[in-house]
Short mmCIF file of C-alpha atoms in Angstrom, two decimals:
data_model
loop_
_atom_site.label_atom_id
_atom_site.label_comp_id
_atom_site.label_asym_id
_atom_site.label_seq_id
_atom_site.Cartn_x
_atom_site.Cartn_y
_atom_site.Cartn_z
CA MET A 1 31.51 16.69 30.51
CA THR A 2 34.98 15.36 31.11
CA SER A 3 36.55 14.90 34.49
CA SER A 4 40.14 14.07 33.63
CA PRO A 5 42.71 15.99 35.68
CA TYR A 6 44.04 19.00 33.85
CA GLY A 7 47.72 18.85 34.55
CA THR A 8 49.38 19.65 31.25
CA ALA A 9 49.77 22.90 29.35
CA GLU A 10 47.61 21.46 26.60
CA SER A 11 44.66 20.94 28.89
CA HIS A 12 45.12 24.39 30.41
CA ASP A 13 44.75 25.61 26.86
CA ARG A 14 41.51 23.66 26.56
CA LEU A 15 40.15 25.23 29.73
CA ALA A 16 41.16 28.68 28.52
CA ARG A 17 39.27 28.01 25.30
CA VAL A 18 36.08 27.10 27.14
CA VAL A 19 36.43 30.25 29.24
CA ARG A 20 37.05 32.31 26.11
CA GLU A 21 33.76 31.24 24.56
CA HIS A 22 31.81 32.60 27.51
CA ALA A 23 33.74 35.25 29.44
CA GLY A 24 33.18 38.06 26.94
CA ARG A 25 29.44 37.49 26.76
CA LEU A 26 29.26 37.44 30.53
CA ALA A 27 31.27 40.68 30.76
CA ALA A 28 29.00 42.33 28.19
CA SER A 29 25.82 41.32 30.09
CA LEU A 30 27.21 42.46 33.41
CA ILE A 31 28.17 45.87 32.02
CA GLN A 32 24.66 46.11 30.63
CA VAL A 33 23.24 45.46 34.11
CA THR A 34 25.57 47.43 36.34
CA GLY A 35 26.50 50.09 33.77
CA ASP A 36 29.95 49.81 35.24
CA PHE A 37 32.80 48.47 33.16
CA SER A 38 35.19 48.14 36.06
CA THR A 39 32.88 46.15 38.35
CA ALA A 40 31.92 43.83 35.49
CA GLU A 41 35.57 43.16 34.80
CA ASP A 42 36.24 42.31 38.45
CA LEU A 43 33.30 39.90 38.59
CA VAL A 44 34.24 38.07 35.40
CA GLN A 45 37.85 37.80 36.45
CA ASP A 46 36.86 36.36 39.82
CA ALA A 47 34.57 33.82 38.17
CA VAL A 48 37.31 32.80 35.73
CA LEU A 49 39.81 32.28 38.53
CA VAL A 50 37.34 30.09 40.44
CA ALA A 51 36.67 28.11 37.26
CA LEU A 52 40.34 27.54 36.52
CA LYS A 53 40.77 26.27 40.05
CA ARG A 54 37.71 24.03 40.25
CA TRP A 55 37.17 22.70 36.74
CA PRO A 56 40.42 20.73 36.68
CA GLN A 57 39.14 18.74 39.70
CA GLU A 58 35.40 18.70 39.09
CA GLY A 59 35.39 18.64 35.31
CA VAL A 60 34.01 21.30 33.01
CA PRO A 61 30.31 21.83 33.82
CA GLU A 62 27.72 21.07 31.20
CA ARG A 63 26.78 24.72 30.87
CA PRO A 64 30.02 26.63 31.49
CA ASP A 65 28.32 29.95 30.68
CA ALA A 66 25.58 29.49 33.30
CA TRP A 67 28.17 28.27 35.81
CA LEU A 68 30.37 31.34 35.31
CA PHE A 69 27.33 33.58 35.53
CA THR A 70 26.20 32.04 38.82
CA VAL A 71 29.62 32.51 40.39
CA ALA A 72 29.91 36.09 39.07
CA ARG A 73 26.44 36.96 40.31
CA ARG A 74 27.02 35.56 43.77
CA ARG A 75 30.24 37.52 44.01
CA GLY A 76 28.51 40.60 42.61
CA LEU A 77 25.70 40.52 45.15
CA ASP A 78 28.34 40.36 47.84
CA LEU A 79 30.55 43.04 46.33
CA LEU A 80 27.74 45.46 45.56
CA ARG A 81 26.22 45.32 49.04
CA ARG A 82 26.57 49.05 49.39
CA GLN A 83 25.32 49.88 45.92
CA GLU A 84 21.67 48.95 46.28
CA ASN A 85 20.58 49.83 42.73
CA TYR A 86 23.23 47.66 41.05
CA ARG A 87 22.50 44.92 43.50
CA ARG A 88 18.80 44.90 42.71
CA LYS A 89 19.45 44.80 38.96
CA LEU A 90 21.96 42.02 39.36
CA ALA A 91 19.59 39.99 41.52
CA GLN A 92 16.95 40.16 38.80
CA LEU A 93 19.31 39.07 36.06
CA ARG A 94 18.77 35.54 34.87
CA TRP A 95 21.08 33.73 32.49
CA PRO A 96 19.21 32.47 29.40
CA ASP A 97 18.65 28.72 29.26
CA GLU A 98 20.22 26.79 26.48
CA GLY A 99 18.27 27.13 23.25
CA GLU A 100 16.39 30.12 24.63
CA ALA A 101 16.67 33.16 22.37
CA SER A 102 19.48 35.01 24.02
CA GLU A 103 20.06 38.73 23.87
CA PRO A 104 22.00 40.10 20.92
CA ASP A 105 25.72 39.58 21.11
CA GLU A 106 27.00 42.72 22.83
CA ARG A 107 30.64 41.79 22.54
CA LEU A 108 31.20 44.26 19.72
CA ARG A 109 30.67 47.16 22.13
CA LEU A 110 33.01 45.45 24.52
CA ILE A 111 35.72 45.18 21.86
CA PHE A 112 35.38 48.80 20.77
CA THR A 113 35.51 50.05 24.35
CA CYS A 114 38.59 47.96 25.17
CA CYS A 115 40.32 49.32 22.04
CA HIS A 116 39.34 52.95 22.56
CA PRO A 117 42.01 55.33 21.20
CA ALA A 118 42.11 57.23 24.51
CA LEU A 119 43.84 54.14 26.00
CA THR A 120 47.44 53.18 25.30
CA GLN A 121 47.86 50.25 22.94
CA GLU A 122 49.35 48.16 25.75
CA ALA A 123 46.24 48.82 27.79
CA GLN A 124 44.00 48.05 24.81
CA ILE A 125 45.69 44.68 24.41
CA ALA A 126 45.55 43.75 28.09
CA LEU A 127 41.91 44.83 28.42
CA THR A 128 40.84 42.97 25.29
CA LEU A 129 42.50 39.79 26.50
CA ARG A 130 40.92 40.14 29.93
CA MET A 131 37.43 41.29 28.98
CA VAL A 132 36.80 39.63 25.63
CA CYS A 133 38.94 36.48 25.89
CA GLY A 134 38.72 35.96 29.65
CA LEU A 135 42.47 35.61 30.20
CA THR A 136 43.80 35.97 33.73
CA THR A 137 46.43 38.53 34.65
CA ALA A 138 48.93 35.71 35.12
CA GLN A 139 48.26 34.32 31.64
CA ILE A 140 48.72 37.73 30.03
CA ALA A 141 51.91 38.37 31.98
CA ARG A 142 53.38 35.02 30.90
CA ALA A 143 52.47 35.55 27.26
CA PHE A 144 54.16 38.96 27.14
CA LEU A 145 57.04 38.03 29.46
CA VAL A 146 56.26 40.87 31.85
CA ARG A 147 55.54 40.86 35.57
CA GLU A 148 52.02 40.14 36.77
CA SER A 149 52.04 43.36 38.78
CA THR A 150 52.78 45.28 35.57
CA VAL A 151 49.77 43.78 33.80
CA ALA A 152 47.54 44.29 36.84
CA GLN A 153 48.55 47.93 37.05
CA ARG A 154 48.00 48.46 33.34
CA ILE A 155 44.48 47.06 33.60
CA THR A 156 43.61 49.00 36.74
CA ARG A 157 44.73 52.25 35.17
CA ALA A 158 42.83 51.54 31.97
CA LYS A 159 39.63 50.73 33.87
CA GLN A 160 39.95 53.93 35.87
CA LYS A 161 40.48 55.91 32.70
CA ILE A 162 37.34 54.39 31.15
CA THR A 163 35.22 55.32 34.17
CA ARG A 164 36.78 58.62 35.11
CA ALA A 165 37.34 60.06 31.64
CA GLY A 166 33.88 59.06 30.43
CA ILE A 167 34.88 56.61 27.70
CA PRO A 168 31.50 55.36 26.44
CA TYR A 169 30.43 51.75 26.09
CA ARG A 170 29.31 51.76 22.48
CA VAL A 171 30.05 50.88 18.89
CA PRO A 172 31.21 54.05 17.10
CA ASP A 173 28.98 55.81 14.55
CA ASP A 174 29.50 55.23 10.86
CA GLU A 175 31.63 58.35 10.43
CA GLU A 176 34.09 57.28 13.13
CA LEU A 177 33.88 53.57 12.48
CA GLY A 178 36.67 53.34 9.91
CA GLY A 179 39.33 54.83 12.15
CA ARG A 180 38.15 53.02 15.24
CA LEU A 181 37.94 49.68 13.45
CA SER A 182 41.53 49.99 12.31
CA GLN A 183 42.55 50.32 15.97
CA VAL A 184 40.71 47.10 16.81
CA LEU A 185 42.27 45.31 13.85
CA ALA A 186 45.72 46.59 14.88
CA VAL A 187 45.31 45.16 18.39
CA ILE A 188 44.28 41.75 17.04
CA TYR A 189 47.08 41.70 14.48
CA LEU A 190 49.63 42.69 17.08
CA LEU A 191 48.45 39.89 19.34
CA PHE A 192 48.76 37.49 16.46
CA ASN A 193 52.31 38.55 15.66
CA GLU A 194 53.29 38.38 19.30
CA GLY A 195 52.05 34.79 19.47
CA TYR A 196 53.12 33.70 16.01
CA LEU A 197 56.72 34.83 16.28
CA SER A 198 57.30 33.18 19.62
CA THR A 199 55.85 29.74 18.93
CA ALA A 200 59.09 27.86 19.50
CA GLY A 201 60.28 26.90 22.94
CA GLN A 202 57.42 28.50 24.83
CA ALA A 203 55.02 25.66 25.49
CA GLN A 204 54.04 27.25 28.79
CA SER A 205 53.01 30.50 27.20
CA HIS A 206 49.40 31.11 26.34
CA ASP A 207 48.73 30.65 22.63
CA LEU A 208 48.16 34.29 21.66
CA ALA A 209 48.01 33.42 17.96
CA ASP A 210 45.00 31.25 18.73
CA ASP A 211 43.35 34.06 20.70
CA ALA A 212 44.04 36.43 17.81
CA GLU A 213 42.40 34.08 15.30
CA TRP A 214 39.46 33.62 17.61
CA LEU A 215 39.07 37.40 18.05
CA ALA A 216 39.33 37.99 14.31
CA ALA A 217 36.68 35.31 13.69
CA LEU A 218 34.43 36.89 16.32
CA LEU A 219 34.87 40.35 14.80
CA HIS A 220 34.14 38.98 11.34
CA ARG A 221 30.99 37.27 12.63
CA LEU A 222 29.82 40.47 14.33
CA MET A 223 30.71 42.69 11.35
CA PRO A 224 30.09 40.43 8.36
CA THR A 225 29.99 43.25 5.80
CA GLU A 226 33.32 44.74 6.86
CA PRO A 227 35.90 43.51 4.33
CA GLU A 228 38.92 44.43 6.46
CA ALA A 229 37.68 42.23 9.31
CA ALA A 230 37.42 39.33 6.84
CA GLY A 231 40.82 40.31 5.42
CA LEU A 232 42.47 40.10 8.82
CA LEU A 233 40.87 36.72 9.55
CA ALA A 234 42.04 35.40 6.17
CA LEU A 235 45.54 36.78 6.80
CA ILE A 236 45.81 35.07 10.19
CA ARG A 237 44.44 31.78 8.87
CA LEU A 238 46.77 31.80 5.86
CA HIS A 239 49.72 32.20 8.23
CA ARG A 240 48.53 29.60 10.70
CA ALA A 241 47.82 27.06 7.96
CA ARG A 242 51.58 26.86 7.46
CA THR A 243 52.60 26.60 11.11
CA ALA A 244 53.58 22.93 10.93
CA ALA A 245 56.34 23.70 8.42
CA ARG A 246 57.75 26.77 10.17
CA PHE A 247 59.87 24.95 12.73
CA THR A 248 62.05 21.87 12.75
CA PRO A 249 61.28 19.32 15.48
CA GLU A 250 64.20 20.92 17.38
CA GLY A 251 62.43 24.31 17.23
CA THR A 252 64.61 25.99 14.63
CA LEU A 253 62.87 28.43 12.33
CA VAL A 254 62.60 27.22 8.71
CA ARG A 255 62.57 29.94 6.09
CA LEU A 256 59.75 30.06 3.57
CA ALA A 257 61.98 29.00 0.67
CA GLU A 258 63.04 25.85 2.52
CA GLN A 259 59.70 24.87 4.04
CA ASN A 260 58.22 21.47 3.27
CA ARG A 261 55.02 22.57 1.60
CA SER A 262 53.36 19.19 1.99
CA LEU A 263 53.13 20.01 5.70
CA TRP A 264 50.93 23.00 4.98
CA ASP A 265 47.20 22.68 5.64
CA HIS A 266 46.03 23.10 2.06
CA GLU A 267 42.37 22.81 2.97
CA ALA A 268 42.69 25.71 5.42
CA ILE A 269 44.60 27.71 2.81
CA ALA A 270 41.83 27.20 0.23
CA ALA A 271 39.14 28.17 2.76
CA ALA A 272 41.01 31.32 3.80
CA ALA A 273 41.62 32.26 0.17
CA ALA A 274 37.89 31.86 -0.53
CA LEU A 275 37.09 34.08 2.47
CA LEU A 276 39.50 36.68 1.10
CA THR A 277 37.96 36.53 -2.36
CA ARG A 278 34.50 37.20 -0.89
CA ALA A 279 35.91 40.19 1.03
CA ILE A 280 37.65 41.62 -2.04
CA ARG A 281 34.37 41.46 -3.99
CA ARG A 282 33.04 44.21 -1.73
CA ARG A 283 35.48 46.51 -3.50
CA ARG A 284 36.67 48.29 -0.41
CA PRO A 285 40.37 47.39 -0.38
CA GLY A 286 42.42 47.84 2.77
CA PRO A 287 45.78 46.94 4.25
CA TYR A 288 44.66 43.62 5.72
CA GLN A 289 43.05 42.36 2.53
CA LEU A 290 46.21 43.30 0.63
CA GLN A 291 48.51 41.63 3.13
CA ALA A 292 46.32 38.54 3.02
CA ALA A 293 46.50 38.58 -0.78
CA ILE A 294 50.31 38.68 -0.57
CA VAL A 295 50.39 35.77 1.85
CA ALA A 296 47.92 33.91 -0.39
CA CYS A 297 50.35 34.28 -3.31
CA HIS A 298 52.94 32.45 -1.21
CA ALA A 299 50.53 29.90 0.22
CA GLU A 300 49.10 28.97 -3.17
CA ALA A 301 52.47 28.50 -4.89
CA VAL A 302 53.12 24.78 -5.25
CA ARG A 303 56.89 25.28 -5.04
CA TRP A 304 59.03 28.27 -4.03
CA GLU A 305 60.05 28.64 -7.70
CA ASP A 306 56.38 28.99 -8.67
CA THR A 307 55.86 32.10 -6.53
CA ASP A 308 54.19 34.89 -8.51
CA TRP A 309 56.64 37.65 -7.58
CA GLU A 310 55.27 40.12 -10.15
CA GLN A 311 51.88 39.91 -8.49
CA ILE A 312 53.44 40.26 -5.04
CA VAL A 313 55.36 43.42 -6.00
CA LEU A 314 52.12 44.84 -7.42
CA LEU A 315 50.25 44.08 -4.21
CA TYR A 316 53.02 45.74 -2.16
CA ASP A 317 52.73 48.82 -4.37
CA MET A 318 48.99 48.98 -3.61
CA LEU A 319 49.64 48.41 0.08
CA LEU A 320 52.23 51.20 0.17
CA HIS A 321 49.76 53.48 -1.55
CA LEU A 322 47.16 52.84 1.19
CA ALA A 323 49.51 52.57 4.16
CA PRO A 324 53.01 53.89 3.54
CA SER A 325 55.57 52.36 5.89
CA PRO A 326 59.32 51.73 5.73
CA VAL A 327 58.81 48.16 6.99
CA THR A 328 56.41 47.44 4.11
CA ARG A 329 58.96 48.93 1.69
CA LEU A 330 61.53 46.56 3.15
CA HIS A 331 59.24 43.58 2.58
CA ARG A 332 58.67 44.72 -0.98
CA THR A 333 62.41 44.63 -1.69
CA ILE A 334 62.41 40.92 -0.84
CA ALA A 335 60.00 40.34 -3.75
CA LEU A 336 61.82 42.86 -5.91
CA ARG A 337 64.90 40.69 -5.76
CA TYR A 338 63.11 38.08 -7.88
CA THR A 339 61.65 40.49 -10.42
CA GLU A 340 64.46 43.03 -10.81
CA GLY A 341 67.43 41.17 -9.37
CA PRO A 342 69.38 41.45 -6.12
CA ARG A 343 71.31 44.56 -7.17
CA ALA A 344 68.17 46.66 -7.65
CA ALA A 345 66.71 45.24 -4.44
CA LEU A 346 69.85 46.07 -2.45
CA ALA A 347 69.79 49.66 -3.73
CA GLU A 348 66.21 49.96 -2.41
CA VAL A 349 67.18 48.44 0.92
CA GLU A 350 70.14 50.78 1.38
CA GLY A 351 67.76 53.70 0.89
CA LEU A 352 65.85 52.60 3.98
CA ALA A 353 68.87 52.75 6.29
CA PRO A 354 67.99 56.07 7.97
CA GLU A 355 64.60 54.72 9.05
CA LEU A 356 65.32 51.05 9.68
CA ASP A 357 68.87 50.91 10.96
CA GLY A 358 67.63 49.65 14.34
CA TYR A 359 65.45 46.88 12.89
CA TYR A 360 66.94 43.40 12.68
CA LEU A 361 65.09 42.46 9.49
CA PHE A 362 66.70 45.38 7.66
CA HIS A 363 70.15 43.92 8.33
CA ALA A 364 69.03 40.33 7.73
CA THR A 365 67.58 41.32 4.33
CA ARG A 366 70.76 43.20 3.44
CA ALA A 367 72.76 40.13 4.40
CA ASP A 368 70.68 37.93 2.08
CA LEU A 369 71.12 40.30 -0.84
CA LEU A 370 74.85 40.77 -0.21
CA ARG A 371 75.25 37.01 -0.20
CA ALA A 372 73.35 36.76 -3.49
CA LEU A 373 75.75 39.37 -4.92
CA ASP A 374 78.75 37.35 -3.77
CA ARG A 375 79.85 39.76 -1.03
CA PRO A 376 80.12 37.25 1.85
CA ASP A 377 82.17 39.35 4.28
CA GLU A 378 79.71 42.23 4.25
CA ALA A 379 76.86 39.70 4.47
CA ARG A 380 78.29 38.16 7.64
CA GLN A 381 78.74 41.60 9.15
CA ALA A 382 75.11 42.46 8.39
CA ASP A 383 73.97 39.14 9.92
CA ARG A 384 75.84 39.99 13.11
CA LEU A 385 74.14 43.38 13.27
CA ALA A 386 70.78 41.64 12.82
CA LEU A 387 71.64 39.18 15.56
CA ASP A 388 72.34 42.00 18.00
CA LEU A 389 68.93 43.49 17.31
CA THR A 390 66.58 40.54 17.86
CA THR A 391 65.73 38.75 21.09
CA ASN A 392 63.45 36.15 19.55
CA PRO A 393 65.20 32.80 20.21
CA ALA A 394 64.13 31.10 16.97
CA GLU A 395 65.27 33.99 14.82
CA ARG A 396 68.49 34.32 16.77
CA ALA A 397 69.35 30.68 16.16
CA LEU A 398 68.90 31.07 12.43
CA LEU A 399 70.98 34.26 12.26
CA GLN A 400 73.67 32.79 14.50
CA GLU A 401 74.09 29.92 12.10
CA ARG A 402 74.47 32.27 9.14
CA ALA A 403 76.77 34.75 10.85
CA THR A 404 79.25 32.05 11.76
CA SER A 405 79.07 29.90 8.61
CA MET B 1 30.02 64.80 31.66
CA LYS B 2 31.91 68.02 32.10
CA TYR B 3 35.31 68.48 30.53
CA VAL B 4 37.78 71.30 30.14
CA LEU B 5 39.46 71.66 26.78
CA LEU B 6 42.93 73.05 27.22
CA PHE B 7 44.05 74.77 24.05
CA VAL B 8 47.77 74.45 23.51
CA GLU B 9 49.87 76.58 21.17
CA THR B 10 53.18 75.59 19.63
CA GLU B 11 56.00 77.92 18.56
CA GLU B 12 55.30 77.13 14.90
CA PHE B 13 51.65 77.99 15.29
CA ALA B 14 52.47 81.28 17.02
CA ALA B 15 54.94 82.13 14.22
CA GLU B 16 52.34 81.29 11.55
CA LEU B 17 49.79 83.51 13.24
CA GLU B 18 52.39 86.27 13.51
CA ALA B 19 53.21 86.02 9.78
CA MET B 20 49.56 86.39 8.70
CA GLY B 21 48.26 89.58 7.16
CA PRO B 22 45.37 91.31 8.96
CA ALA B 23 42.70 89.89 6.62
CA GLU B 24 44.02 86.37 6.89
CA ARG B 25 44.24 86.61 10.66
CA ALA B 26 40.69 87.89 10.83
CA ARG B 27 39.59 84.86 8.83
CA ALA B 28 41.47 82.54 11.21
CA PHE B 29 39.76 84.13 14.22
CA GLY B 30 36.49 84.00 12.33
CA ARG B 31 36.80 80.21 11.99
CA VAL B 32 37.33 79.90 15.74
CA ASP B 33 34.25 82.10 16.38
CA GLU B 34 32.23 79.90 14.03
CA TRP B 35 33.36 76.80 15.91
CA PHE B 36 32.22 78.30 19.22
CA ALA B 37 28.92 79.33 17.64
CA ALA B 38 28.37 75.84 16.24
CA HIS B 39 28.94 74.30 19.69
CA ALA B 40 27.25 77.04 21.70
CA GLY B 41 24.87 74.56 23.36
CA LYS B 42 27.77 72.48 24.69
CA VAL B 43 30.23 75.17 25.73
CA THR B 44 29.56 76.39 29.25
CA GLY B 45 32.53 78.69 29.71
CA GLY B 46 36.11 79.44 28.82
CA GLN B 47 38.57 82.17 27.98
CA LYS B 48 41.48 82.95 25.76
CA LEU B 49 44.57 83.61 27.87
CA ARG B 50 47.22 86.26 27.34
CA ASP B 51 50.58 85.11 26.02
CA PRO B 52 52.87 83.03 28.28
CA GLY B 53 55.22 86.00 28.59
CA THR B 54 52.61 87.50 30.92
CA ALA B 55 52.49 84.42 33.21
CA THR B 56 53.82 84.32 36.75
CA THR B 57 54.33 81.03 38.59
CA VAL B 58 54.44 80.59 42.34
CA ARG B 59 56.09 77.46 43.77
CA LEU B 60 54.90 76.56 47.26
CA GLU B 61 56.64 73.22 47.61
CA GLY B 62 59.55 74.51 49.74
CA GLY B 63 59.23 76.59 52.88
CA GLU B 64 58.83 80.10 51.49
CA PRO B 65 56.74 80.59 48.31
CA VAL B 66 58.98 81.29 45.32
CA VAL B 67 57.67 83.62 42.66
CA VAL B 68 59.01 83.07 39.15
CA ASP B 69 58.45 84.86 35.88
CA GLY B 70 56.89 82.65 33.18
CA PRO B 71 54.57 79.62 32.81
CA PHE B 72 54.86 76.54 35.06
CA VAL B 73 56.58 74.51 32.38
CA GLU B 74 59.07 76.10 30.05
CA GLY B 75 58.48 74.42 26.75
CA LYS B 76 57.55 74.73 23.14
CA GLU B 77 53.89 74.00 23.93
CA VAL B 78 51.96 76.45 26.09
CA VAL B 79 48.36 76.65 27.24
CA SER B 80 46.72 79.53 25.40
CA GLY B 81 43.12 79.19 26.48
CA TYR B 82 40.44 76.86 27.76
CA ALA B 83 36.78 76.00 27.28
CA GLU B 84 34.43 74.19 29.62
CA ILE B 85 32.08 71.82 27.85
CA ASP B 86 29.19 69.63 28.97
CA VAL B 87 28.72 66.59 26.73
CA ALA B 88 27.55 62.98 26.96
CA ASP B 89 30.93 61.30 27.04
CA LEU B 90 34.53 61.38 25.84
CA ASP B 91 33.53 60.43 22.29
CA GLU B 92 31.34 63.52 21.97
CA ALA B 93 34.20 65.67 23.28
CA LEU B 94 36.51 64.01 20.75
CA ARG B 95 34.06 64.73 17.94
CA MET B 96 33.98 68.41 18.89
CA VAL B 97 37.72 68.71 19.16
CA ARG B 98 38.28 67.02 15.82
CA THR B 99 36.91 70.09 14.02
CA TRP B 100 38.68 72.68 16.21
CA PRO B 101 40.17 75.23 13.79
CA GLY B 102 42.58 77.00 16.19
CA CYS B 103 45.80 75.95 17.86
CA PRO B 104 47.29 72.55 16.93
CA VAL B 105 47.04 70.73 20.29
CA VAL B 106 44.03 70.25 22.58
CA GLU B 107 43.99 68.37 25.89
CA ILE B 108 40.63 67.01 27.04
CA ARG B 109 40.39 66.79 30.81
CA PRO B 110 37.31 65.58 32.73
CA VAL B 111 36.17 67.85 35.54
CA GLU B 112 36.06 66.34 39.03
CA THR B 113 32.36 66.36 39.78
CA GLY B 114 32.01 64.96 43.27
CA PRO B 115 33.91 63.68 46.27
CA LEU B 116 32.93 60.06 45.48
CA GLU B 117 34.29 60.04 41.92
#
């Protein structure tokens, strides 16, 4: 299609997006043929690496999926020389032409296998990015600021575990589905947070938030009647719709209260809220729908002063009922400040000290409340504690400013 | 695939079992028997082991074998028995283990089936 040279990070992103649309399908078909997760992963990864090398010079081919398949098959025939039965099956495999009724989308099995509970969460994340999104080891390593050899080892061990421990390639039965789905959702949400929190100053890093939204959209498409999948997609989109207002041009984090709401993508907010409403109508509430509803309360408030804090506290109460967690209780106190006042909120926060003393947001929230109660010295001290506990550059800058002001 | 389920006891579990009256303990053992009966087609072997106080460990890593009283790891969790099972895959093993009514920890370990694995 286009043959411009891909030199910039932005165009690398474009290439990665093209790959993402096709790599997972290719992986799913190859597993189907060879019955071997590990071999399929190798073949797809090889094809992706060739593509990332050649497409910048030759342009993205008209049918990227067929191109990737051809490269993977050629490599497979070579690699499987000694495994005659795989080789024969692979040789017979033909990639469907465009418009031809293609096989059902098998990526759901792929996702569930990558996120199997018998794998560590780190391995689940790395495998999902590799198998479903087609990321290279180098891209994953850069996004998580770890060494390439670490990621490579993680993936190798996970693939071995899948083969040698007999982890099946399947979508779980109805009775297991709930628990297994929450693992998948957790992986996607974690990816999103990882990407979303580190937006500033990392232009070179792969956009994990974008991958997370894409994965959530894929999951929602493949499981359209699952309200939590829709809830997670709505949650991610509601957050991303406000990205433009989250940072100053210099890359400093802007807090919600101070954000310029005219920079928000109101169309995207309305669409995500509508998606959430459809999910809620299924009457199977869950943590992601509730979190999305909380974010929707913020996103739909015209001004900070218009925020419906009563509703937010109520939603937190429901969320805590479904998924008790000290971090959620901490978030609830932030809303509580506006319904019950900073004194009541501070009392709640102090109660969380035994569990959250090592969490920067605990100290940052305390600092806010202490400031509201006119106790500036204690507030500064709490800000300094928070500063010591976070490594995120954007959050550090904000805390630094407060601790020294 | 073949797996071995390693049944692991904790100190708390042993104490609970100890504190039970005879009728209650019989019921607890009865539940374990029922579990084995329900999975009879999948269980291909296994034994309950005597308490870790009866274990003897031999360490061959140095020159001369060293014989020591006790299990190979001294800890709060000890292997108390094992079962061999033959099931389709890890998920089936997980399904079985989920309803295990005995000790509180179970390790699922695939059996090495051939030199090429």
